[in-house]
mmCIF file of C-alpha atoms in Angstrom:
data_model
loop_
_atom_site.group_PDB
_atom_site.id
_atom_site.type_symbol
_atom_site.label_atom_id
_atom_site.label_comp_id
_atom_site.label_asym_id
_atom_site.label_seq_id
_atom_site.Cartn_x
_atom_site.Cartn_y
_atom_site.Cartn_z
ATOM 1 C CA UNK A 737 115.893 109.630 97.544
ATOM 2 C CA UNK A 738 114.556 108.914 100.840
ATOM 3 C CA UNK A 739 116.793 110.148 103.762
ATOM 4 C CA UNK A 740 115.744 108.475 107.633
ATOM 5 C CA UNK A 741 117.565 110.778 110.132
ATOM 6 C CA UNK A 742 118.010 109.036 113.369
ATOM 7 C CA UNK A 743 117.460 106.000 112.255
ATOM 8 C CA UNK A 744 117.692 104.286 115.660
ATOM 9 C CA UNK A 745 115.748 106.635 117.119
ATOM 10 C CA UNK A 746 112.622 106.194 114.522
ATOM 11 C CA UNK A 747 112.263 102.074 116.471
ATOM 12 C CA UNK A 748 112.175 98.691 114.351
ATOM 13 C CA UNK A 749 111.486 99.162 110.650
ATOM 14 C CA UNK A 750 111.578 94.999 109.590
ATOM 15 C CA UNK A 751 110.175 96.780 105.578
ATOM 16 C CA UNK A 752 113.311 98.702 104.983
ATOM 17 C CA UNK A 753 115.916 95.917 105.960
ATOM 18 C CA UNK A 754 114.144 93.986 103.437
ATOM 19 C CA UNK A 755 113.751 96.334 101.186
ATOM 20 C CA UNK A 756 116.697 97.986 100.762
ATOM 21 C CA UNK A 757 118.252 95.620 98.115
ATOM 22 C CA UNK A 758 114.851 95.686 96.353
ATOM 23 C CA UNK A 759 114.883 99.661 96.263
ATOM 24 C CA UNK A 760 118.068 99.459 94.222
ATOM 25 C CA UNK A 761 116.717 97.732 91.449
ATOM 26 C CA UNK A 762 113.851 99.952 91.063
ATOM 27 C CA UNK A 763 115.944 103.131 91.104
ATOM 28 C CA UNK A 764 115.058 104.259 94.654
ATOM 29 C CA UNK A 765 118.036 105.461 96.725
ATOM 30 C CA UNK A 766 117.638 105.138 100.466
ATOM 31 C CA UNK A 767 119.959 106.930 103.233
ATOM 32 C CA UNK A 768 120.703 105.898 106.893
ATOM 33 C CA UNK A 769 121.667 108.089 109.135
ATOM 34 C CA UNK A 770 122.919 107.203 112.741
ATOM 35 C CA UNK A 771 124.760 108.160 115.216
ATOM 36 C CA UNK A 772 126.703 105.000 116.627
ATOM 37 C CA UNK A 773 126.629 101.262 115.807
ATOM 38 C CA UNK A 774 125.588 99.816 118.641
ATOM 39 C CA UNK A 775 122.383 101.588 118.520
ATOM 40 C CA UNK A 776 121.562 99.645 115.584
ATOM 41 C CA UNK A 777 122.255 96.462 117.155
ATOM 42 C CA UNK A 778 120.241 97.419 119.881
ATOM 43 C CA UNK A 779 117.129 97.683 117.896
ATOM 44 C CA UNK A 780 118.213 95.178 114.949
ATOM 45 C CA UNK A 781 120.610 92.697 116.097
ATOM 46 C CA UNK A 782 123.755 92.674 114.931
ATOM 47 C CA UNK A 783 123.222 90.230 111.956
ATOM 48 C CA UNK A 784 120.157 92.309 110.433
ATOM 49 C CA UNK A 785 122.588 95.551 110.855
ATOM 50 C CA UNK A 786 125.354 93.948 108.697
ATOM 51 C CA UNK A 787 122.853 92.968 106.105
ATOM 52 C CA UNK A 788 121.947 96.843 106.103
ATOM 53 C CA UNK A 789 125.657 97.762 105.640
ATOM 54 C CA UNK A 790 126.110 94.919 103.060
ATOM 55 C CA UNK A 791 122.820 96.386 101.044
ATOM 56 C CA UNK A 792 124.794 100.003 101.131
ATOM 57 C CA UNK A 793 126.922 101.233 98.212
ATOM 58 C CA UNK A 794 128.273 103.686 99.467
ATOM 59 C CA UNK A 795 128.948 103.821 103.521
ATOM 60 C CA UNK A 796 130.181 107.207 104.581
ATOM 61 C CA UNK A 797 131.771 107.404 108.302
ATOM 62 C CA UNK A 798 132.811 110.929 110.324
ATOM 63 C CA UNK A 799 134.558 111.189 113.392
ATOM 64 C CA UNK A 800 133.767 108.275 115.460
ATOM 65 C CA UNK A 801 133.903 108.165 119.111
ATOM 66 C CA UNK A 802 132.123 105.356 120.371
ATOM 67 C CA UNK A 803 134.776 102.297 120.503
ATOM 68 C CA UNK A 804 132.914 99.816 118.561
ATOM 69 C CA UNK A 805 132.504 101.726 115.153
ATOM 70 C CA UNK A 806 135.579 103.148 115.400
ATOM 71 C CA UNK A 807 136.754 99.217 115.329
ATOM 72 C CA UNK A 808 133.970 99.141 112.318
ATOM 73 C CA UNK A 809 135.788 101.882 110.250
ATOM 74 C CA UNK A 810 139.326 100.581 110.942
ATOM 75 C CA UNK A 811 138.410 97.263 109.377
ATOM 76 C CA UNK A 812 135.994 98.891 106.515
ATOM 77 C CA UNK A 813 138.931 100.942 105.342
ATOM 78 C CA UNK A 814 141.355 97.602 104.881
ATOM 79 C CA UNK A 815 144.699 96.548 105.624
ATOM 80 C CA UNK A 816 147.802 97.192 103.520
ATOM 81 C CA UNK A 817 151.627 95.574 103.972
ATOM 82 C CA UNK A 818 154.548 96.799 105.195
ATOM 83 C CA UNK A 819 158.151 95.783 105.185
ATOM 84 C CA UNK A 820 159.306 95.597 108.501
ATOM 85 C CA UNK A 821 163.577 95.481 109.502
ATOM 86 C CA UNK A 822 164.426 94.262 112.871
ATOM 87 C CA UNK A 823 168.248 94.403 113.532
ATOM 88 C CA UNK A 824 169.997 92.942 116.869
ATOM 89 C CA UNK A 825 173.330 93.265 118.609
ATOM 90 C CA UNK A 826 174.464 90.465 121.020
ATOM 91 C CA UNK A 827 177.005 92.213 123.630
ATOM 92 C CA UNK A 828 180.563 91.009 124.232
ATOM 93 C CA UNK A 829 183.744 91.433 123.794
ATOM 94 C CA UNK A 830 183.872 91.911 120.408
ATOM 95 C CA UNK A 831 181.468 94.542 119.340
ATOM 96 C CA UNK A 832 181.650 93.197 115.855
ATOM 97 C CA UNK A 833 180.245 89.605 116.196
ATOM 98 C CA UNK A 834 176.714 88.747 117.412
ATOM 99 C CA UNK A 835 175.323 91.133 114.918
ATOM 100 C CA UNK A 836 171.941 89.857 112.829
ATOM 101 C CA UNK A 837 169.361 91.222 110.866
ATOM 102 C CA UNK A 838 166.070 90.471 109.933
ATOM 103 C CA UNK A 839 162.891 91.736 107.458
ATOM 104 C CA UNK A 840 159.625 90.715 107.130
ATOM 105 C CA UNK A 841 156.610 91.357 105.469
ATOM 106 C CA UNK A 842 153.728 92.282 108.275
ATOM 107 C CA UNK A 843 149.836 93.509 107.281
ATOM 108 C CA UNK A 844 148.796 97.068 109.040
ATOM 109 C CA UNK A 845 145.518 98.920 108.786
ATOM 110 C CA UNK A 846 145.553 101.368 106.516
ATOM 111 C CA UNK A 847 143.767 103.581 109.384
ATOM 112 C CA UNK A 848 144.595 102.772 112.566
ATOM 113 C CA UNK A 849 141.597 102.833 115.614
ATOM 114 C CA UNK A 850 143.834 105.588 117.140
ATOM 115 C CA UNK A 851 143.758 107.689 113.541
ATOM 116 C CA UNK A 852 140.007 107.050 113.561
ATOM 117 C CA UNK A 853 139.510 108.452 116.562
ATOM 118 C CA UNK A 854 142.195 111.833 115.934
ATOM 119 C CA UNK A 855 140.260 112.461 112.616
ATOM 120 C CA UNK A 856 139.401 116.295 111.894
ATOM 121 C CA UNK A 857 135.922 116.576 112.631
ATOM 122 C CA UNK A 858 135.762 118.144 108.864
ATOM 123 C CA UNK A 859 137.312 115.023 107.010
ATOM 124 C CA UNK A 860 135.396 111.804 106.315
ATOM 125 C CA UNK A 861 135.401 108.987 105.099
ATOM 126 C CA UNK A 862 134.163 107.165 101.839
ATOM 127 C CA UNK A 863 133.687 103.281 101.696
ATOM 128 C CA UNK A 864 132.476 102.392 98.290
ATOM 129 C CA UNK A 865 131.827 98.871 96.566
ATOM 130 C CA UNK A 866 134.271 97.736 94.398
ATOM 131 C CA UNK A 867 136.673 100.528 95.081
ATOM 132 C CA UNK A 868 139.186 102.198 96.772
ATOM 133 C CA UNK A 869 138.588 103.968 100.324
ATOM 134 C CA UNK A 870 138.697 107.448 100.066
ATOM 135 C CA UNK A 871 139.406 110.209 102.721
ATOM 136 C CA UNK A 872 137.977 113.615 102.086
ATOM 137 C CA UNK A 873 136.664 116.832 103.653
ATOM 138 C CA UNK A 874 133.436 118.028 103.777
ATOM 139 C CA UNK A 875 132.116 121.138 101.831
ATOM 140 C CA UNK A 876 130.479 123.363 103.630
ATOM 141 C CA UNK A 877 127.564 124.973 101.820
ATOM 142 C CA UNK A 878 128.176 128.523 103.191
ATOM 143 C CA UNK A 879 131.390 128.545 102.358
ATOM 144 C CA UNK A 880 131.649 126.830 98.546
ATOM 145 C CA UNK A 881 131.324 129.222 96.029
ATOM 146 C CA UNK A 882 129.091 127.243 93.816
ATOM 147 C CA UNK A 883 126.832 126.149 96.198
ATOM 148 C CA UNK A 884 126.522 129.824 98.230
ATOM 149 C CA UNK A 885 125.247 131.101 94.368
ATOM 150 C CA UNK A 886 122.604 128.240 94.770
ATOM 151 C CA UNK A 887 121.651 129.030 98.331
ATOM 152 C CA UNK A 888 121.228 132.535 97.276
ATOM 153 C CA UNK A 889 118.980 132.056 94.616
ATOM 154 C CA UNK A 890 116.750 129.921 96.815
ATOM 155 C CA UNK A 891 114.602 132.598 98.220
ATOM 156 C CA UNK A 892 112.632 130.525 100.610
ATOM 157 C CA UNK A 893 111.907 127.523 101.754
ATOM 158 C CA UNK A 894 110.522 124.772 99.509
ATOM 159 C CA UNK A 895 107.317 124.906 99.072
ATOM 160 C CA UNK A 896 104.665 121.552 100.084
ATOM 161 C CA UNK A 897 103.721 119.259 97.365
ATOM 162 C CA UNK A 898 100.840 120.539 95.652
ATOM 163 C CA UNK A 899 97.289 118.577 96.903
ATOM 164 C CA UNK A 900 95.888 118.705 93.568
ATOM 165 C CA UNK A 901 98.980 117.546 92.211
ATOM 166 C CA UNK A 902 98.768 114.639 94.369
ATOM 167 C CA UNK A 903 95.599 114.001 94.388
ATOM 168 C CA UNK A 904 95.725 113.583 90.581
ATOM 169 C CA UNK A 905 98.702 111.227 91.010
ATOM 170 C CA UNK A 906 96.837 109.111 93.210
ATOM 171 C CA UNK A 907 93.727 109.004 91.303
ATOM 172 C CA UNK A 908 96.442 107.546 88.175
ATOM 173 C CA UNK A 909 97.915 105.441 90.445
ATOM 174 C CA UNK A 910 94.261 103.418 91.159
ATOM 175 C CA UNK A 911 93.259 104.320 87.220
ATOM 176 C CA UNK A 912 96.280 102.304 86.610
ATOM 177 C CA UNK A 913 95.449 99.597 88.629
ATOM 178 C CA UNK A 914 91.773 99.153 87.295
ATOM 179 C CA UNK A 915 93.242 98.892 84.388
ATOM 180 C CA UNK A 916 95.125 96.083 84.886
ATOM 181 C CA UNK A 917 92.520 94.168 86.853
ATOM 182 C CA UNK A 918 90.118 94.740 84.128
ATOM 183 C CA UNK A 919 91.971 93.310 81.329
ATOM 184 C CA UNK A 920 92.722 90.410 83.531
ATOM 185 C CA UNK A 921 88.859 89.696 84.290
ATOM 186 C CA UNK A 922 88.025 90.604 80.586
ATOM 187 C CA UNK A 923 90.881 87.831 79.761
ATOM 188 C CA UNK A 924 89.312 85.145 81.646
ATOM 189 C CA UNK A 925 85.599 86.206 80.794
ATOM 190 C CA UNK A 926 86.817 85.548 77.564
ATOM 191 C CA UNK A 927 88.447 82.684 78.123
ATOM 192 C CA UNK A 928 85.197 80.740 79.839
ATOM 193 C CA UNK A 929 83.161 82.185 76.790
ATOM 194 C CA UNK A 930 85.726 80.151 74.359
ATOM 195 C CA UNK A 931 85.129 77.168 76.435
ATOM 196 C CA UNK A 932 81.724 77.327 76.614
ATOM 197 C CA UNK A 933 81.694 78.043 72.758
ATOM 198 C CA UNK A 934 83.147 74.484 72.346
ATOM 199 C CA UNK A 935 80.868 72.976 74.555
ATOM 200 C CA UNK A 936 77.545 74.632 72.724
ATOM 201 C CA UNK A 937 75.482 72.162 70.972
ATOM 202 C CA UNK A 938 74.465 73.174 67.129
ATOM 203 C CA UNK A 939 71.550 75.521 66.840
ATOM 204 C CA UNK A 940 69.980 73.665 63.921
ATOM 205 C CA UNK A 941 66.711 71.403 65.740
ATOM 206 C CA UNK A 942 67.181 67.720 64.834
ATOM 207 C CA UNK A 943 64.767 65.678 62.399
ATOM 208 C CA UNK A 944 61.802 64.818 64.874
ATOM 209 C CA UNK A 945 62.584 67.079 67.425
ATOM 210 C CA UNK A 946 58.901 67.766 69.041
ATOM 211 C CA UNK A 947 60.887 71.822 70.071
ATOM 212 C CA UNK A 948 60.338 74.681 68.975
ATOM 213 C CA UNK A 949 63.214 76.997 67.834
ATOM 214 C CA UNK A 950 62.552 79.475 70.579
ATOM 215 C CA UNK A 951 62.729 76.609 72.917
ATOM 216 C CA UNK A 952 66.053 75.558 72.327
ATOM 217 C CA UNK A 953 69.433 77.069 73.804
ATOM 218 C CA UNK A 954 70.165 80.142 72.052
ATOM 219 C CA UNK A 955 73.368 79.674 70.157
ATOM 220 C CA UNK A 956 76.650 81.486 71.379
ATOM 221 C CA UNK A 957 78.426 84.331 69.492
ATOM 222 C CA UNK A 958 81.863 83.346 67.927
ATOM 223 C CA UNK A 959 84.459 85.058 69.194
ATOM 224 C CA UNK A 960 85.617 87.032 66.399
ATOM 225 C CA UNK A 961 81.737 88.055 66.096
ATOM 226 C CA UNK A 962 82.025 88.931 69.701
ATOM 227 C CA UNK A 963 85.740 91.077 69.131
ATOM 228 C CA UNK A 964 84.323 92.744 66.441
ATOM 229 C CA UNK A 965 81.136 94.089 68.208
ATOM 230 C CA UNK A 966 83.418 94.995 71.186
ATOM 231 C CA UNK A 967 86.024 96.959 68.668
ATOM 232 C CA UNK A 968 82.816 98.403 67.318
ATOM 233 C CA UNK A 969 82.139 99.591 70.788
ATOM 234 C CA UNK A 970 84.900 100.794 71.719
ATOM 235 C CA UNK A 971 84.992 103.223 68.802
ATOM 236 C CA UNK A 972 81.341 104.366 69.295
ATOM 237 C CA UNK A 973 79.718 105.889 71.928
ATOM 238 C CA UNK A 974 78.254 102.739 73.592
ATOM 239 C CA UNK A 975 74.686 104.597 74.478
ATOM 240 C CA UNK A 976 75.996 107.087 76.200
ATOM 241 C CA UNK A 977 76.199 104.551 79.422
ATOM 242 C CA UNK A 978 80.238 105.797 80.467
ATOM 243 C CA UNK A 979 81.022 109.598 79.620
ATOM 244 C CA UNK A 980 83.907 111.109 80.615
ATOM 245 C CA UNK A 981 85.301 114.926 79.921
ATOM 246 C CA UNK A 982 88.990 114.410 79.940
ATOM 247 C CA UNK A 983 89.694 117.886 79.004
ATOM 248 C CA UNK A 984 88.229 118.914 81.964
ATOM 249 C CA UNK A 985 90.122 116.940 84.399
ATOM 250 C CA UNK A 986 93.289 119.234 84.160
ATOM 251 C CA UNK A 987 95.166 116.173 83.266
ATOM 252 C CA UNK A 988 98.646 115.960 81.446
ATOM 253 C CA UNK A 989 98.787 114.424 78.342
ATOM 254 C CA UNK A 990 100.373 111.000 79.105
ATOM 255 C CA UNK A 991 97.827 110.858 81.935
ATOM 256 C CA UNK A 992 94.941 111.457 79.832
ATOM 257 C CA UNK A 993 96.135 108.925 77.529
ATOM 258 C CA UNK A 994 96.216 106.282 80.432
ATOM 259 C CA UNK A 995 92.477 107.373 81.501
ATOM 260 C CA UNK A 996 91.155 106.835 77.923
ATOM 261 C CA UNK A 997 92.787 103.518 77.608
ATOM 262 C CA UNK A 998 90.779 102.689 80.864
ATOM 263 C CA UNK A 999 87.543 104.327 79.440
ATOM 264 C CA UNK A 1000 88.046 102.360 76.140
ATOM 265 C CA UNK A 1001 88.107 99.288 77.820
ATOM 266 C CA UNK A 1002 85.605 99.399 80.288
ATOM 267 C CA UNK A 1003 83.099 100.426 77.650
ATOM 268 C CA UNK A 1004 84.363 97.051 75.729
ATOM 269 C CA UNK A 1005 83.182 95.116 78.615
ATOM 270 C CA UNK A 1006 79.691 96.700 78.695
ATOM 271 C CA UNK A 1007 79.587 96.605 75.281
ATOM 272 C CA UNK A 1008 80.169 92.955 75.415
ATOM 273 C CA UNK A 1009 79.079 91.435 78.355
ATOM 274 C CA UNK A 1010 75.615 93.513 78.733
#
């Protein structure tokens, strides 16, 4: 969960309107917090603030009492219909005649501007896709039994991320990413090996050659001769050239598993390519 507070007042942030629909999908929750509408469109424009609003699930509006959301939450909340009776009495002599009446059908908001504006400054209100508006009151933590138990046992602040902790993460993070880049180089070392394979003339001299064997091209390795030296490599010690105490690293498991992967195949490659 990342919360921006203010949001107008942190300036123009172009990454998280177009990121905000990405987030989703990688199970990152972002909240906005402003003040007032218009300071969005101040900043954004109002076209790049609806597109924030459209990325939202779940918009949730307090008291309003700037004029412009207040218009905003009357026409997030909806409309509903009403059946509306209109009765009429032409007057003349006879009281009787001249009488009519009419219904119709006529769409309302469901909450007015002038109810948005009179709300208790402890209700809200909950716009969420694909359902219902709802109108609720806030809990207050101090005053919820469930959540006063959980404020008591909190004895002091939190704490700061531990540095090693993070440091450990990051060093992952680019263990990770090594990773990845050297199985994609070893890939396409590979791959111009096979091709150069095909392209390898025999090693055997032809009748009436005047060479010597040592002066022709030294034949290339096949390439399941050249996966099963690397397997053997990876499984032996590879002269010493890459050692690595993982137990001394203070690693988790899954994280030492990731950094031997990354040892194992970097000592393929030298095995291999040196």
């Amino acid at each position: 969960m990342i919360m921006l507070d203010e949001f107008d007042r942190l300036g123009k942030m172009p990454i998280v309107a177009e990121s905000i629909k990405t987030l989703r999908s990688f199970g990152g929750n972002l909240a906005i917090v402003t003040q007032t509408i218009p300071a969005l469109d101040e900043i954004y424009g109002e076209n790049t603030r609806r597109s924030l609003q459209g990325g939202a699930g779940v918009k949730l509006y307090l008291t309003p009492s700037e004029q412009k959301t207040i218009e905003e939450l009357s026409q997030a909340v909806g409309k509903t219909t009403k059946r509306v009776v209109t009765r009429s009495r032409a007057v003349g002599r006879n009281p009787f005649e001249g009488r009519s009446v009419s219904e119709r059908t006529e769409d309302t908001p469901l909450l007015t501007e002038d109810q948005a504006r009179r709300m208790d400054l402890d209700e809200v209100i909950l716009v969420i896709d694909a359902q219902m508006p709802i109108r609720a009151r806030r809990i207050k933590y101090f005053e919820d039994p469930a959540l006063k138990v959980l404020h008591a046992g909190q004895a002091e602040s939190f704490p700061y991320p531990d540095e090693d902790g993070l440091r450990r993460d990051r060093q992952m993070t680019e263990t990770r990413e090594t990773v990845e880049k050297l199985k994609l180089e070893l890939q396409e070392v590979r791959a111009a090996a096979g091709a150069k394979e095909v392209a390898a003339p025999s090693a055997s001299l032809p009748t009436g050659d005047p060479r010597t064997p040592g002066q022709y091209p030294k034949p290339v390795p096949s390439r399941r001769a050249r996966g099963r030296a690397t397997r053997d490599a990876v499984d032996g010690d590879v002269s010493g050239q890459l050692s690595v105490d993982l137990a001394s690293l203070g690693l988790k498991e899954a994280d030492r598993n990731e950094l031997a992967s990354a040892v194992k195949t970097t000592r393929a490659i030298i095995a291999e390519y040196t």
